[in-house]
Amino acid sequence: MKSNIISWLQEGNITIPAVLLSEYKNLNINEFELVLLLNIIAFLEKGNEFPTPEELSSRMTISISDCNEMLRKLIQKGFIEIIDGYTNDGIRFEKYSVRPLWERLVDRFLMKNKNSKEISRKADETDLYTCFEKEFGRPLSPFECETLAMWMDDDHHDPIIIKTALREAVISGKLNFRYIDRILFEWKKNGIRTIEQAKNHGQKFRQKQQQNRLVKEEPNPSSSIPFYNWLEQ
């Protein structure tokens, strides 16, 4: 008797994504439907690909007719489907597939991820506009706002890179959108995508400018290193 009980306990486990338990409510699945889905998955993993309503209801507290109705609703709502299968001898048979359920969960994940990125992007945009207005000391004009949006949406510049270009313009004393646009154009042309790459590129350009000036003029220890004038490239 004891060994039979142990065998019963060791019947096995079913594998389900934990996200199904946390998201089923958001998919408009109730608890009865969830348990029915779990039982279908359990039968599938045991090799029974088309359990009958009798087999399914025997594991639950619902009648066979209620089970039938619930299966029909799950199919209508797009959580399970009945597909054709074929034996090695080519004999056709019907079986349940829970692939639609997994697809709905994936869609749910992608939507949440998209919304999260959209929220993050809007926060970056707000911060970017604030940085520009702070440096310019005034609200941005509609044209300047449109230019900022174009840099992000059309040219696909990261907000951090745009902020770095703004900083370069401030350092160079050329605080205008045309100058910043030229900086971003040069960086994109040279494959610069990170702050570190932008700093290195600017440093190398300044060093080159300094060397060229030292060749043309007498060295003057008190002279300062010229700013990185992007428009003179």
Short mmCIF file of C-alpha atoms in Angstrom, two decimals:
data_model
loop_
_atom_site.label_atom_id
_atom_site.label_comp_id
_atom_site.label_asym_id
_atom_site.label_seq_id
_atom_site.Cartn_x
_atom_site.Cartn_y
_atom_site.Cartn_z
CA MET A 1 0.00 0.00 0.00
CA LYS A 2 2.77 2.42 0.98
CA SER A 3 4.66 1.73 -2.22
CA ASN A 4 1.52 2.39 -4.27
CA ILE A 5 1.04 5.73 -2.52
CA ILE A 6 4.67 6.68 -3.19
CA SER A 7 4.25 5.75 -6.86
CA TRP A 8 1.15 7.92 -6.94
CA LEU A 9 3.06 10.88 -5.43
CA GLN A 10 5.86 10.33 -7.94
CA GLU A 11 3.47 10.44 -10.87
CA GLY A 12 5.34 13.45 -12.13
CA ASN A 13 5.19 17.21 -12.53
CA ILE A 14 3.93 19.47 -15.24
CA THR A 15 5.95 22.36 -16.60
CA ILE A 16 4.17 25.69 -16.81
CA PRO A 17 5.57 29.22 -17.02
CA ALA A 18 5.27 31.02 -13.68
CA VAL A 19 4.07 34.05 -15.64
CA LEU A 20 0.86 32.16 -16.45
CA LEU A 21 -0.05 32.27 -12.75
CA SER A 22 0.71 35.98 -12.49
CA GLU A 23 -0.90 37.02 -15.77
CA TYR A 24 -3.96 34.78 -16.22
CA LYS A 25 -6.23 37.39 -14.63
CA ASN A 26 -4.99 40.04 -17.09
CA LEU A 27 -5.81 37.65 -19.94
CA ASN A 28 -9.42 37.39 -18.66
CA ILE A 29 -9.00 33.77 -17.59
CA ASN A 30 -10.87 32.80 -14.43
CA GLU A 31 -9.71 30.21 -11.89
CA PHE A 32 -11.85 27.40 -13.30
CA GLU A 33 -10.52 28.02 -16.79
CA LEU A 34 -6.97 28.14 -15.44
CA VAL A 35 -7.30 24.76 -13.74
CA LEU A 36 -8.84 23.32 -16.89
CA LEU A 37 -5.90 24.62 -18.93
CA LEU A 38 -3.44 23.14 -16.41
CA ASN A 39 -5.18 19.76 -16.69
CA ILE A 40 -5.04 19.89 -20.47
CA ILE A 41 -1.30 20.65 -20.26
CA ALA A 42 -0.86 17.76 -17.81
CA PHE A 43 -2.63 15.34 -20.17
CA LEU A 44 -0.57 16.57 -23.11
CA GLU A 45 2.68 16.04 -21.23
CA LYS A 46 1.54 12.53 -20.31
CA GLY A 47 0.91 11.71 -23.98
CA ASN A 48 -2.87 12.05 -24.00
CA GLU A 49 -3.24 14.74 -26.66
CA PHE A 50 -7.03 14.84 -26.78
CA PRO A 51 -8.48 14.22 -23.29
CA THR A 52 -12.26 13.91 -23.22
CA PRO A 53 -14.52 16.24 -21.22
CA GLU A 54 -15.19 13.24 -18.96
CA GLU A 55 -11.49 12.82 -18.23
CA LEU A 56 -11.01 16.52 -17.60
CA SER A 57 -14.10 17.03 -15.43
CA SER A 58 -13.19 13.99 -13.32
CA ARG A 59 -10.20 15.99 -12.02
CA MET A 60 -12.28 19.08 -11.27
CA THR A 61 -15.40 20.13 -9.40
CA ILE A 62 -17.37 20.85 -12.56
CA SER A 63 -19.80 18.68 -14.50
CA ILE A 64 -19.10 17.22 -17.92
CA SER A 65 -21.52 19.69 -19.55
CA ASP A 66 -19.83 22.62 -17.78
CA CYS A 67 -16.46 21.29 -18.92
CA ASN A 68 -17.73 21.11 -22.51
CA GLU A 69 -18.95 24.69 -22.33
CA MET A 70 -15.69 25.88 -20.81
CA LEU A 71 -13.64 24.13 -23.52
CA ARG A 72 -15.78 25.82 -26.17
CA LYS A 73 -15.19 29.24 -24.58
CA LEU A 74 -11.44 28.69 -24.32
CA ILE A 75 -11.35 27.88 -28.03
CA GLN A 76 -13.49 30.92 -28.86
CA LYS A 77 -11.30 33.20 -26.72
CA GLY A 78 -8.22 31.92 -28.51
CA PHE A 79 -6.42 30.11 -25.67
CA ILE A 80 -6.50 26.58 -27.07
CA GLU A 81 -7.20 25.05 -30.47
CA ILE A 82 -7.94 21.65 -31.92
CA ILE A 83 -5.48 20.69 -34.64
CA ASP A 84 -4.87 17.64 -36.79
CA GLY A 85 -2.18 15.11 -35.99
CA TYR A 86 -1.03 12.05 -37.92
CA THR A 87 0.26 8.69 -36.75
CA ASN A 88 3.27 7.01 -38.32
CA ASP A 89 0.79 5.11 -40.48
CA GLY A 90 -0.71 8.36 -41.78
CA ILE A 91 -3.90 8.08 -39.80
CA ARG A 92 -5.36 11.48 -38.94
CA PHE A 93 -6.43 12.31 -35.40
CA GLU A 94 -7.39 15.42 -33.46
CA LYS A 95 -5.44 16.89 -30.57
CA TYR A 96 -5.40 19.95 -28.35
CA SER A 97 -2.75 22.63 -28.77
CA VAL A 98 -2.00 25.26 -26.13
CA ARG A 99 0.29 27.20 -28.46
CA PRO A 100 -2.32 30.03 -28.69
CA LEU A 101 -2.06 30.42 -24.91
CA TRP A 102 1.73 30.77 -25.08
CA GLU A 103 1.38 33.25 -27.95
CA ARG A 104 -1.03 35.35 -25.89
CA LEU A 105 1.45 35.37 -22.99
CA VAL A 106 4.26 36.42 -25.32
CA ASP A 107 2.06 39.21 -26.74
CA ARG A 108 1.32 40.31 -23.20
CA PHE A 109 5.05 40.40 -22.37
CA LEU A 110 5.92 42.35 -25.53
CA MET A 111 3.17 44.85 -24.85
CA LYS A 112 4.34 45.42 -21.28
CA ASN A 113 7.93 45.74 -22.50
CA LYS A 114 6.85 48.20 -25.18
CA ASN A 115 4.90 50.28 -22.68
CA SER A 116 7.86 50.29 -20.30
CA LYS A 117 10.20 51.46 -23.07
CA GLU A 118 7.69 54.10 -24.14
CA ILE A 119 7.47 55.45 -20.59
CA SER A 120 11.26 55.47 -20.33
CA ARG A 121 11.57 57.19 -23.70
CA LYS A 122 9.07 59.90 -22.73
CA ALA A 123 11.00 60.49 -19.51
CA ASP A 124 14.24 60.81 -21.53
CA GLU A 125 12.55 63.24 -23.91
CA THR A 126 11.26 65.40 -21.05
CA ASP A 127 14.69 65.43 -19.45
CA LEU A 128 16.30 66.29 -22.80
CA TYR A 129 13.98 69.24 -23.41
CA THR A 130 14.67 70.46 -19.86
CA CYS A 131 18.45 70.28 -20.42
CA PHE A 132 18.23 72.29 -23.65
CA GLU A 133 15.96 74.95 -22.15
CA LYS A 134 18.29 75.26 -19.16
CA GLU A 135 21.37 75.76 -21.35
CA PHE A 136 19.59 78.13 -23.75
CA GLY A 137 18.03 80.03 -20.86
CA ARG A 138 14.63 80.13 -22.54
CA PRO A 139 11.79 77.89 -23.74
CA LEU A 140 12.51 76.14 -27.03
CA SER A 141 10.73 77.31 -30.16
CA PRO A 142 8.35 74.95 -32.02
CA PHE A 143 11.01 74.53 -34.72
CA GLU A 144 13.66 73.60 -32.12
CA CYS A 145 11.29 71.11 -30.49
CA GLU A 146 10.64 69.58 -33.89
CA THR A 147 14.39 69.35 -34.52
CA LEU A 148 14.91 67.56 -31.21
CA ALA A 149 12.17 65.06 -32.09
CA MET A 150 13.71 64.54 -35.53
CA TRP A 151 17.13 63.77 -34.02
CA MET A 152 15.54 61.00 -31.94
CA ASP A 153 12.86 59.64 -34.29
CA ASP A 154 14.37 60.09 -37.77
CA ASP A 155 18.11 60.07 -37.08
CA HIS A 156 17.79 57.63 -34.14
CA HIS A 157 20.25 59.48 -31.91
CA ASP A 158 20.26 58.35 -28.30
CA PRO A 159 19.17 61.14 -25.88
CA ILE A 160 22.47 60.71 -24.02
CA ILE A 161 24.42 61.37 -27.23
CA ILE A 162 22.29 64.45 -27.94
CA LYS A 163 23.06 65.74 -24.42
CA THR A 164 26.77 65.15 -25.06
CA ALA A 165 26.55 67.12 -28.32
CA LEU A 166 24.84 69.92 -26.38
CA ARG A 167 27.72 69.90 -23.91
CA GLU A 168 30.25 70.15 -26.76
CA ALA A 169 28.37 73.16 -28.13
CA VAL A 170 28.40 74.81 -24.70
CA ILE A 171 32.15 74.21 -24.29
CA SER A 172 32.83 75.59 -27.76
CA GLY A 173 30.70 78.67 -27.11
CA LYS A 174 28.51 77.94 -30.12
CA LEU A 175 25.13 77.31 -28.56
CA ASN A 176 22.84 76.92 -31.54
CA PHE A 177 20.92 74.05 -33.13
CA ARG A 178 22.83 74.23 -36.41
CA TYR A 179 26.10 73.63 -34.61
CA ILE A 180 24.69 70.76 -32.55
CA ASP A 181 23.18 69.20 -35.68
CA ARG A 182 26.62 69.32 -37.32
CA ILE A 183 28.17 67.59 -34.30
CA LEU A 184 25.58 64.79 -34.45
CA PHE A 185 26.09 64.46 -38.20
CA GLU A 186 29.87 64.07 -37.78
CA TRP A 187 29.46 61.56 -34.97
CA LYS A 188 27.01 59.46 -36.96
CA LYS A 189 29.30 59.57 -40.00
CA ASN A 190 32.20 58.34 -37.86
CA GLY A 191 30.17 55.60 -36.16
CA ILE A 192 30.23 57.28 -32.75
CA ARG A 193 27.48 55.90 -30.51
CA THR A 194 28.76 56.24 -26.93
CA ILE A 195 29.80 59.13 -24.70
CA GLU A 196 33.32 57.69 -24.42
CA GLN A 197 33.69 57.51 -28.20
CA ALA A 198 32.48 61.11 -28.50
CA LYS A 199 34.98 62.33 -25.90
CA ASN A 200 37.86 60.47 -27.56
CA HIS A 201 36.89 61.81 -30.98
CA GLY A 202 36.77 65.38 -29.66
CA GLN A 203 40.10 65.00 -27.86
CA LYS A 204 41.85 63.69 -30.96
CA PHE A 205 40.45 66.51 -33.07
CA ARG A 206 41.61 69.14 -30.56
CA GLN A 207 45.07 67.62 -30.45
CA LYS A 208 45.26 67.73 -34.24
CA GLN A 209 44.13 71.37 -34.26
CA GLN A 210 46.77 72.24 -31.67
CA GLN A 211 49.54 70.53 -33.64
CA ASN A 212 48.55 72.35 -36.83
CA ARG A 213 48.55 75.69 -35.06
CA LEU A 214 51.95 75.05 -33.47
CA VAL A 215 53.42 74.41 -36.91
CA LYS A 216 52.10 77.75 -38.23
CA GLU A 217 52.75 79.90 -35.19
CA GLU A 218 55.43 80.38 -32.54
CA PRO A 219 54.67 78.28 -29.48
CA ASN A 220 52.99 80.34 -26.81
CA PRO A 221 52.82 78.54 -23.42
CA SER A 222 50.08 80.87 -22.24
CA SER A 223 47.78 80.12 -25.17
CA SER A 224 44.86 77.85 -24.44
CA ILE A 225 43.89 74.75 -26.35
CA PRO A 226 41.38 75.75 -29.07
CA PHE A 227 37.86 74.51 -28.82
CA TYR A 228 36.65 71.69 -31.02
CA ASN A 229 34.99 73.61 -33.88
CA TRP A 230 32.84 70.97 -35.57
CA LEU A 231 31.77 73.36 -38.34
CA GLU A 232 35.34 73.77 -39.56
CA GLN A 233 35.76 70.07 -40.49
#
